[in-house]
Amino acid sequence: MSNPEELYRELALVRGIVEGAFFSPLRVLDWPAFCFNQPGLLGLEAEEVFDLTVRGALAAETIYPANAEGRAPLAWLWAMEDPEPVLAQVLASLRHDRPLLFHRLLYSLGPVRDGSLDPEDFELVEDYLTQALAGGADIRQAAADELSTLTKRGLAAAGMEPASADPKASQAARAVLAKPRLIEMNNDSELLTWLTLGGGMREVDDALAPAVMVMVWAAWCAAIVGAPPNLELLTRLQPNLEMTAPELALFAPPDRQGGQVINAACPYCDQTNSLRLGPEVEELARCPHLIYVGSSDEAHLLHVLGYFELGADFSALLESYYRSPADLELFATIVDDLYEMISSQGRLASAPVDCGGSKGFYFLKAFFAGPPPESETQH
């Protein structure tokens, strides 16, 4: 197959088959939804995914200790027999640290939406959350079945018998998966575009290219949906997930009553801000630019934005969106846009929080308000 137009038609044919998957577009950051079997975890941001990974692995080590023997923390999550007790622990810890994420997932659960569970019937919030998480759709198995079906169809369209794939095609697929540019693909649509138009198949024999594209797509998607789990590929796509058990232990939450001191350097005046945590936060050193310490959760960002002149009515509107489950995505979009706009103007910046040798407050940021622009346009 030396005709470029003919090759493109063949690639377009198999692409049309595989991109019809119900889970497409599938994002690299969507893997927690399939690992925890909760569609409410689709569409997360990178910081949220890392936070879920850390909290989930720490909870999984406690609830399923046998899974932790001789494995990396990421493997503990994929080996969970029942993810619901683990996710319940994670959600309980997110109530204050990432309140919007907590509410977004909570309101996606059937028993919460239909009111069939009363929180007052449970002494522990973890028990309530475990019950609320139970009995949802098995999206992991559904995605695995879809992936298997479309892979077979794609290979058949490429002229290859799915049950006895050409070893040369499998070898070529492994070579494509090993290319450095693969890690730049954020979703399966970008992956397919790179394979068909972006040079991803450049060194592949034309006769094998359509089948190789299907194999690469299938392997990439399998790493995200866990069909089966491929931790080597997943950690290539998200390197910050690769950690050992001792490294994970550094992220364990400290006793928040223990008087830890957290520090953050101001990006405007370079002064180090220091706060002692406990039942009450004690300011040891604070510059005039520090306005808030919290996570990147949009509910926390709303507090940050409250420092600026949004207007009472607009602030009330945002608050109403936050209190409405149907409007949570709209709330997040507006808050994110406002945050990016003010940050791009140089009036708002964040800095990481340091707590000595511990990484237990990894999810926190210090937010600073800088001086207003030197000049404003007059009308």
Tab-separated table of C-alpha atoms in Angstrom:
chain	number	residue	atom	x	y	z
A	1	MET	CA	0.000	0.000	0.000
A	2	SER	CA	2.271	2.773	-1.288
A	3	ASN	CA	-0.439	5.245	-2.321
A	4	PRO	CA	-0.728	7.903	0.452
A	5	GLU	CA	-4.371	8.578	-0.363
A	6	GLU	CA	-5.226	4.897	-0.161
A	7	LEU	CA	-3.390	4.596	3.153
A	8	TYR	CA	-5.252	7.578	4.563
A	9	ARG	CA	-8.590	6.067	3.501
A	10	GLU	CA	-7.698	2.830	5.297
A	11	LEU	CA	-6.668	4.719	8.434
A	12	ALA	CA	-9.809	6.847	8.288
A	13	LEU	CA	-11.945	3.721	8.005
A	14	VAL	CA	-10.602	2.101	11.155
A	15	ARG	CA	-10.535	5.453	12.953
A	16	GLY	CA	-14.234	5.849	12.228
A	17	ILE	CA	-14.862	2.498	13.891
A	18	VAL	CA	-12.886	3.007	17.099
A	19	GLU	CA	-13.770	6.645	17.721
A	20	GLY	CA	-17.414	5.606	17.981
A	21	ALA	CA	-16.744	4.190	21.447
A	22	PHE	CA	-19.278	5.352	24.022
A	23	PHE	CA	-16.447	6.500	26.295
A	24	SER	CA	-14.849	8.754	23.668
A	25	PRO	CA	-13.409	11.311	24.126
A	26	LEU	CA	-11.435	9.439	26.779
A	27	ARG	CA	-9.015	11.646	28.724
A	28	VAL	CA	-5.792	10.558	30.392
A	29	LEU	CA	-7.160	12.098	33.584
A	30	ASP	CA	-10.307	9.940	33.441
A	31	TRP	CA	-8.671	6.806	34.836
A	32	PRO	CA	-9.935	7.335	38.452
A	33	ALA	CA	-13.532	7.106	37.185
A	34	PHE	CA	-12.871	3.581	35.935
A	35	CYS	CA	-10.598	2.577	38.804
A	36	PHE	CA	-13.249	3.581	41.381
A	37	ASN	CA	-16.103	2.663	39.002
A	38	GLN	CA	-17.777	6.050	39.406
A	39	PRO	CA	-18.773	8.139	36.346
A	40	GLY	CA	-18.946	11.169	38.631
A	41	LEU	CA	-15.132	11.184	38.599
A	42	LEU	CA	-14.937	11.877	34.869
A	43	GLY	CA	-13.602	15.270	33.847
A	44	LEU	CA	-11.240	15.823	36.787
A	45	GLU	CA	-8.323	18.244	36.755
A	46	ALA	CA	-4.709	17.120	37.222
A	47	GLU	CA	-4.469	18.306	40.837
A	48	GLU	CA	-7.715	16.545	41.707
A	49	VAL	CA	-6.468	13.293	40.156
A	50	PHE	CA	-3.224	13.425	42.123
A	51	ASP	CA	-5.123	14.186	45.321
A	52	LEU	CA	-7.462	11.218	44.734
A	53	THR	CA	-4.472	8.994	44.032
A	54	VAL	CA	-2.729	9.889	47.279
A	55	ARG	CA	-5.817	9.728	49.483
A	56	GLY	CA	-7.089	6.605	47.728
A	57	ALA	CA	-3.801	4.727	48.049
A	58	LEU	CA	-3.490	5.618	51.737
A	59	ALA	CA	-7.049	4.395	52.372
A	60	ALA	CA	-6.573	1.259	50.258
A	61	GLU	CA	-3.466	0.312	52.232
A	62	THR	CA	-5.545	0.368	55.422
A	63	ILE	CA	-8.666	-1.346	54.076
A	64	TYR	CA	-6.941	-3.903	51.812
A	65	PRO	CA	-3.469	-4.394	53.349
A	66	ALA	CA	-2.830	-7.649	51.466
A	67	ASN	CA	-2.909	-5.739	48.170
A	68	ALA	CA	-0.022	-3.550	49.303
A	69	GLU	CA	2.514	-6.338	49.693
A	70	GLY	CA	5.288	-5.937	47.148
A	71	ARG	CA	3.343	-3.498	44.969
A	72	ALA	CA	3.468	0.189	44.148
A	73	PRO	CA	0.674	2.391	45.571
A	74	LEU	CA	-0.976	2.842	42.173
A	75	ALA	CA	-1.334	-0.939	41.948
A	76	TRP	CA	-3.132	-0.962	45.305
A	77	LEU	CA	-5.945	1.041	43.746
A	78	TRP	CA	-6.364	-1.130	40.675
A	79	ALA	CA	-6.346	-4.266	42.858
A	80	MET	CA	-9.280	-3.179	45.062
A	81	GLU	CA	-11.937	-5.879	45.272
A	82	ASP	CA	-14.552	-3.271	46.200
A	83	PRO	CA	-13.587	0.388	45.731
A	84	GLU	CA	-16.595	1.823	47.560
A	85	PRO	CA	-15.227	1.720	51.145
A	86	VAL	CA	-11.984	3.278	49.926
A	87	LEU	CA	-13.735	6.020	47.976
A	88	ALA	CA	-15.985	6.693	50.971
A	89	GLN	CA	-12.891	7.370	53.095
A	90	VAL	CA	-11.472	9.595	50.354
A	91	LEU	CA	-14.689	11.572	50.004
A	92	ALA	CA	-14.969	12.084	53.750
A	93	SER	CA	-11.476	13.613	53.758
A	94	LEU	CA	-12.336	15.847	50.790
A	95	ARG	CA	-15.337	17.536	52.404
A	96	HIS	CA	-13.288	20.490	53.604
A	97	ASP	CA	-10.217	20.243	51.381
A	98	ARG	CA	-12.034	20.039	48.026
A	99	PRO	CA	-15.695	20.831	48.775
A	100	LEU	CA	-16.798	21.316	45.160
A	101	LEU	CA	-15.336	17.967	44.116
A	102	PHE	CA	-17.031	16.375	47.117
A	103	HIS	CA	-20.440	17.819	46.241
A	104	ARG	CA	-20.076	17.178	42.518
A	105	LEU	CA	-19.481	13.478	43.083
A	106	LEU	CA	-22.041	13.216	45.873
A	107	TYR	CA	-24.828	14.695	43.742
A	108	SER	CA	-23.964	12.317	40.896
A	109	LEU	CA	-24.989	9.324	43.044
A	110	GLY	CA	-28.469	7.892	42.531
A	111	PRO	CA	-29.398	7.394	46.228
A	112	VAL	CA	-28.453	11.012	46.918
A	113	ARG	CA	-30.340	12.416	43.935
A	114	ASP	CA	-33.536	10.507	44.693
A	115	GLY	CA	-33.342	11.100	48.443
A	116	SER	CA	-33.591	7.409	49.334
A	117	LEU	CA	-30.766	7.737	51.862
A	118	ASP	CA	-31.073	9.975	54.888
A	119	PRO	CA	-27.709	11.112	56.302
A	120	GLU	CA	-29.340	11.329	59.744
A	121	ASP	CA	-29.663	7.537	59.749
A	122	PHE	CA	-25.880	7.102	59.896
A	123	GLU	CA	-23.548	7.834	62.789
A	124	LEU	CA	-20.473	8.061	60.557
A	125	VAL	CA	-20.297	9.994	57.310
A	126	GLU	CA	-18.122	7.193	55.867
A	127	ASP	CA	-20.982	4.708	56.351
A	128	TYR	CA	-23.414	7.050	54.636
A	129	LEU	CA	-21.022	7.563	51.720
A	130	THR	CA	-20.368	3.828	51.362
A	131	GLN	CA	-24.098	3.195	51.050
A	132	ALA	CA	-24.547	6.098	48.643
A	133	LEU	CA	-21.729	4.799	46.415
A	134	ALA	CA	-23.116	1.261	46.231
A	135	GLY	CA	-24.950	-0.195	43.287
A	136	GLY	CA	-23.898	2.244	40.596
A	137	ALA	CA	-23.220	1.511	36.942
A	138	ASP	CA	-20.259	-0.768	36.250
A	139	ILE	CA	-18.557	1.584	33.805
A	140	ARG	CA	-15.241	-0.266	34.021
A	141	GLN	CA	-16.687	-3.530	32.704
A	142	ALA	CA	-18.817	-1.678	30.166
A	143	ALA	CA	-15.737	0.135	28.859
A	144	ALA	CA	-13.769	-3.128	28.744
A	145	ASP	CA	-16.511	-4.813	26.716
A	146	GLU	CA	-16.745	-1.851	24.338
A	147	LEU	CA	-12.981	-1.769	23.927
A	148	SER	CA	-12.857	-5.490	23.112
A	149	THR	CA	-15.699	-5.226	20.584
A	150	LEU	CA	-14.318	-2.215	18.738
A	151	THR	CA	-10.791	-3.599	18.694
A	152	LYS	CA	-12.060	-6.731	16.967
A	153	ARG	CA	-14.090	-4.683	14.494
A	154	GLY	CA	-11.177	-2.373	13.789
A	155	LEU	CA	-8.732	-5.219	13.183
A	156	ALA	CA	-11.241	-6.962	10.943
A	157	ALA	CA	-11.672	-3.754	8.915
A	158	ALA	CA	-7.873	-3.561	8.682
A	159	GLY	CA	-7.845	-7.028	7.139
A	160	MET	CA	-6.380	-8.794	10.155
A	161	GLU	CA	-7.893	-11.717	12.028
A	162	PRO	CA	-8.316	-10.530	15.647
A	163	ALA	CA	-7.635	-14.003	17.053
A	164	SER	CA	-4.287	-14.322	15.278
A	165	ALA	CA	-2.796	-10.872	14.824
A	166	ASP	CA	0.406	-10.554	12.819
A	167	PRO	CA	3.393	-10.518	15.234
A	168	LYS	CA	4.984	-7.803	13.074
A	169	ALA	CA	1.959	-5.586	13.666
A	170	SER	CA	2.130	-6.182	17.414
A	171	GLN	CA	5.837	-5.336	17.406
A	172	ALA	CA	5.188	-2.161	15.409
A	173	ALA	CA	2.425	-1.148	17.825
A	174	ARG	CA	4.820	-1.497	20.760
A	175	ALA	CA	7.310	0.720	18.931
A	176	VAL	CA	4.664	3.418	18.379
A	177	LEU	CA	3.600	3.234	22.032
A	178	ALA	CA	7.238	3.773	23.027
A	179	LYS	CA	7.554	7.035	21.068
A	180	PRO	CA	8.179	10.087	23.281
A	181	ARG	CA	5.336	12.073	21.682
A	182	LEU	CA	2.778	9.582	22.959
A	183	ILE	CA	2.806	11.207	26.397
A	184	GLU	CA	1.671	14.498	24.830
A	185	MET	CA	-1.713	12.996	23.946
A	186	ASN	CA	-4.364	14.188	26.403
A	187	ASN	CA	-7.265	12.126	25.025
A	188	ASP	CA	-8.033	9.410	22.509
A	189	SER	CA	-9.101	11.939	19.881
A	190	GLU	CA	-5.681	13.587	19.993
A	191	LEU	CA	-4.102	10.144	19.853
A	192	LEU	CA	-6.041	9.156	16.719
A	193	THR	CA	-5.230	12.469	15.040
A	194	TRP	CA	-1.536	11.974	15.770
A	195	LEU	CA	-1.718	8.443	14.380
A	196	THR	CA	-3.551	9.406	11.193
A	197	LEU	CA	-2.176	12.869	10.428
A	198	GLY	CA	0.584	13.697	12.897
A	199	GLY	CA	3.305	11.277	11.932
A	200	GLY	CA	2.671	8.695	14.608
A	201	MET	CA	2.723	5.907	12.023
A	202	ARG	CA	5.650	7.300	10.035
A	203	GLU	CA	7.945	4.290	10.418
A	204	VAL	CA	5.213	1.654	10.201
A	205	ASP	CA	4.819	-0.506	7.076
A	206	ASP	CA	1.838	0.821	5.118
A	207	ALA	CA	0.347	-2.646	4.850
A	208	LEU	CA	0.313	-2.953	8.657
A	209	ALA	CA	-0.548	0.658	9.523
A	210	PRO	CA	-4.361	0.321	9.883
A	211	ALA	CA	-4.051	-2.668	12.214
A	212	VAL	CA	-1.227	-1.035	14.157
A	213	MET	CA	-3.354	2.070	14.698
A	214	VAL	CA	-6.123	-0.071	16.195
A	215	MET	CA	-3.637	-1.852	18.467
A	216	VAL	CA	-2.093	1.399	19.688
A	217	TRP	CA	-5.513	2.942	20.341
A	218	ALA	CA	-6.652	-0.197	22.182
A	219	ALA	CA	-3.537	-0.335	24.375
A	220	TRP	CA	-3.766	3.368	25.216
A	221	CYS	CA	-7.469	3.149	26.122
A	222	ALA	CA	-6.925	-0.064	28.096
A	223	ALA	CA	-4.404	1.719	30.317
A	224	ILE	CA	-7.029	4.364	31.176
A	225	VAL	CA	-10.043	2.092	31.721
A	226	GLY	CA	-8.032	-0.729	33.324
A	227	ALA	CA	-8.840	-3.434	30.787
A	228	PRO	CA	-6.491	-4.778	32.011
A	229	PRO	CA	-4.526	-2.268	34.120
A	230	ASN	CA	-1.221	-1.238	32.529
A	231	LEU	CA	0.649	0.683	35.200
A	232	GLU	CA	3.792	1.047	33.093
A	233	LEU	CA	1.921	2.896	30.355
A	234	LEU	CA	-0.299	4.839	32.762
A	235	THR	CA	2.687	6.188	34.702
A	236	ARG	CA	4.352	7.145	31.436
A	237	LEU	CA	1.279	9.178	30.589
A	238	GLN	CA	1.153	10.636	34.116
A	239	PRO	CA	4.657	10.462	35.652
A	240	ASN	CA	3.612	12.024	38.981
A	241	LEU	CA	1.575	8.894	39.743
A	242	GLU	CA	4.710	6.776	39.940
A	243	MET	CA	5.703	6.590	43.593
A	244	THR	CA	6.896	3.983	46.050
A	245	ALA	CA	5.269	3.189	49.386
A	246	PRO	CA	7.902	5.221	51.320
A	247	GLU	CA	7.314	8.168	48.979
A	248	LEU	CA	3.565	7.905	49.494
A	249	ALA	CA	4.066	7.901	53.264
A	250	LEU	CA	5.442	11.451	53.023
A	251	PHE	CA	1.999	12.582	51.823
A	252	ALA	CA	0.168	11.099	54.812
A	253	PRO	CA	-1.904	13.787	56.568
A	254	PRO	CA	-0.283	15.116	59.752
A	255	ASP	CA	-2.260	15.580	62.924
A	256	ARG	CA	-3.876	18.920	62.253
A	257	GLN	CA	-3.999	19.621	65.983
A	258	GLY	CA	-0.245	19.148	66.253
A	259	GLY	CA	0.921	22.714	65.670
A	260	GLN	CA	2.627	22.225	62.319
A	261	VAL	CA	4.101	25.346	60.764
A	262	ILE	CA	3.472	25.917	57.067
A	263	ASN	CA	5.394	28.456	55.020
A	264	ALA	CA	4.885	30.130	51.654
A	265	ALA	CA	6.990	32.759	49.913
A	266	CYS	CA	5.118	35.759	48.534
A	267	PRO	CA	5.665	36.161	44.765
A	268	TYR	CA	5.241	39.941	45.104
A	269	CYS	CA	7.497	40.910	48.028
A	270	ASP	CA	9.458	37.651	48.588
A	271	GLN	CA	8.574	37.656	52.284
A	272	THR	CA	8.081	34.242	53.862
A	273	ASN	CA	4.651	33.783	55.382
A	274	SER	CA	4.398	31.365	58.300
A	275	LEU	CA	1.248	29.974	59.910
A	276	ARG	CA	0.989	27.590	62.849
A	277	LEU	CA	-1.911	25.172	62.448
A	278	GLY	CA	-4.101	23.858	65.226
A	279	PRO	CA	-7.582	24.439	66.653
A	280	GLU	CA	-6.920	28.068	65.734
A	281	VAL	CA	-4.500	29.252	63.055
A	282	GLU	CA	-1.716	31.404	64.484
A	283	GLU	CA	0.022	33.910	62.211
A	284	LEU	CA	3.764	33.838	62.836
A	285	ALA	CA	4.694	36.026	59.873
A	286	ARG	CA	2.347	37.455	57.267
A	287	CYS	CA	2.904	39.904	54.450
A	288	PRO	CA	0.120	42.257	53.269
A	289	HIS	CA	-0.341	40.321	50.029
A	290	LEU	CA	-1.454	36.992	51.553
A	291	ILE	CA	-5.246	36.617	51.271
A	292	TYR	CA	-6.051	32.911	51.568
A	293	VAL	CA	-4.625	29.429	52.051
A	294	GLY	CA	-6.564	26.543	50.544
A	295	SER	CA	-6.739	24.123	47.637
A	296	SER	CA	-7.379	24.818	43.953
A	297	ASP	CA	-10.979	23.664	44.426
A	298	GLU	CA	-13.362	26.221	42.944
A	299	ALA	CA	-15.206	26.560	46.250
A	300	HIS	CA	-11.925	27.765	47.772
A	301	LEU	CA	-11.169	29.943	44.761
A	302	LEU	CA	-14.476	31.698	45.390
A	303	HIS	CA	-13.075	32.836	48.739
A	304	VAL	CA	-9.962	34.069	46.947
A	305	LEU	CA	-12.020	35.982	44.398
A	306	GLY	CA	-14.061	37.546	47.208
A	307	TYR	CA	-11.058	39.771	47.887
A	308	PHE	CA	-11.642	41.479	44.543
A	309	GLU	CA	-14.492	43.753	43.501
A	310	LEU	CA	-16.943	41.297	42.028
A	311	GLY	CA	-20.052	43.105	43.201
A	312	ALA	CA	-22.506	41.904	45.823
A	313	ASP	CA	-25.142	40.763	43.348
A	314	PHE	CA	-22.673	38.808	41.218
A	315	SER	CA	-21.202	37.144	44.302
A	316	ALA	CA	-24.700	36.194	45.428
A	317	LEU	CA	-25.381	34.701	42.002
A	318	LEU	CA	-22.236	32.579	42.205
A	319	GLU	CA	-23.227	31.410	45.675
A	320	SER	CA	-26.633	30.377	44.341
A	321	TYR	CA	-24.990	28.362	41.569
A	322	TYR	CA	-22.832	26.589	44.136
A	323	ARG	CA	-25.908	25.622	46.149
A	324	SER	CA	-27.627	24.154	43.074
A	325	PRO	CA	-26.447	20.663	41.989
A	326	ALA	CA	-27.570	21.360	38.421
A	327	ASP	CA	-25.398	24.475	38.243
A	328	LEU	CA	-22.148	23.190	39.742
A	329	GLU	CA	-20.398	22.959	36.369
A	330	LEU	CA	-21.496	26.484	35.494
A	331	PHE	CA	-20.225	27.663	38.883
A	332	ALA	CA	-16.844	26.008	38.292
A	333	THR	CA	-16.521	27.456	34.781
A	334	ILE	CA	-17.244	31.033	35.896
A	335	VAL	CA	-14.936	30.820	38.911
A	336	ASP	CA	-12.100	29.322	36.855
A	337	ASP	CA	-12.489	31.993	34.176
A	338	LEU	CA	-12.494	34.786	36.749
A	339	TYR	CA	-9.449	33.347	38.472
A	340	GLU	CA	-7.534	33.040	35.182
A	341	MET	CA	-8.514	36.565	34.114
A	342	ILE	CA	-7.378	38.236	37.329
A	343	SER	CA	-4.220	36.122	37.441
A	344	SER	CA	-3.331	37.053	33.860
A	345	GLN	CA	-3.589	40.708	34.867
A	346	GLY	CA	-0.879	40.166	37.474
A	347	ARG	CA	-3.218	40.925	40.368
A	348	LEU	CA	-3.427	37.393	41.729
A	349	ALA	CA	-0.804	34.671	42.196
A	350	SER	CA	-0.371	31.464	44.127
A	351	ALA	CA	2.603	29.751	45.704
A	352	PRO	CA	3.166	26.245	47.073
A	353	VAL	CA	2.993	25.617	50.792
A	354	ASP	CA	5.975	24.042	52.554
A	355	CYS	CA	5.827	22.101	55.818
A	356	GLY	CA	9.404	21.078	56.485
A	357	GLY	CA	10.118	17.503	55.445
A	358	SER	CA	6.436	16.525	55.371
A	359	LYS	CA	4.319	16.646	52.215
A	360	GLY	CA	1.111	16.196	54.160
A	361	PHE	CA	-0.235	19.572	53.034
A	362	TYR	CA	0.573	18.963	49.367
A	363	PHE	CA	-2.948	20.009	48.327
A	364	LEU	CA	-2.670	23.497	49.825
A	365	LYS	CA	-1.673	26.704	48.071
A	366	ALA	CA	-1.146	30.203	49.364
A	367	PHE	CA	-2.924	32.891	47.359
A	368	PHE	CA	-1.646	36.459	47.119
A	369	ALA	CA	-3.196	39.663	45.806
A	370	GLY	CA	-0.748	41.961	44.101
A	371	PRO	CA	-0.940	45.674	43.457
A	372	PRO	CA	-3.499	46.948	40.922
A	373	PRO	CA	-2.316	47.669	37.359
A	374	GLU	CA	-0.118	50.766	37.128
A	375	SER	CA	-2.515	52.441	34.739
A	376	GLU	CA	-6.130	51.908	33.847
A	377	THR	CA	-7.784	52.700	30.572
A	378	GLN	CA	-9.989	55.752	30.883
A	379	HIS	CA	-13.263	56.030	28.916
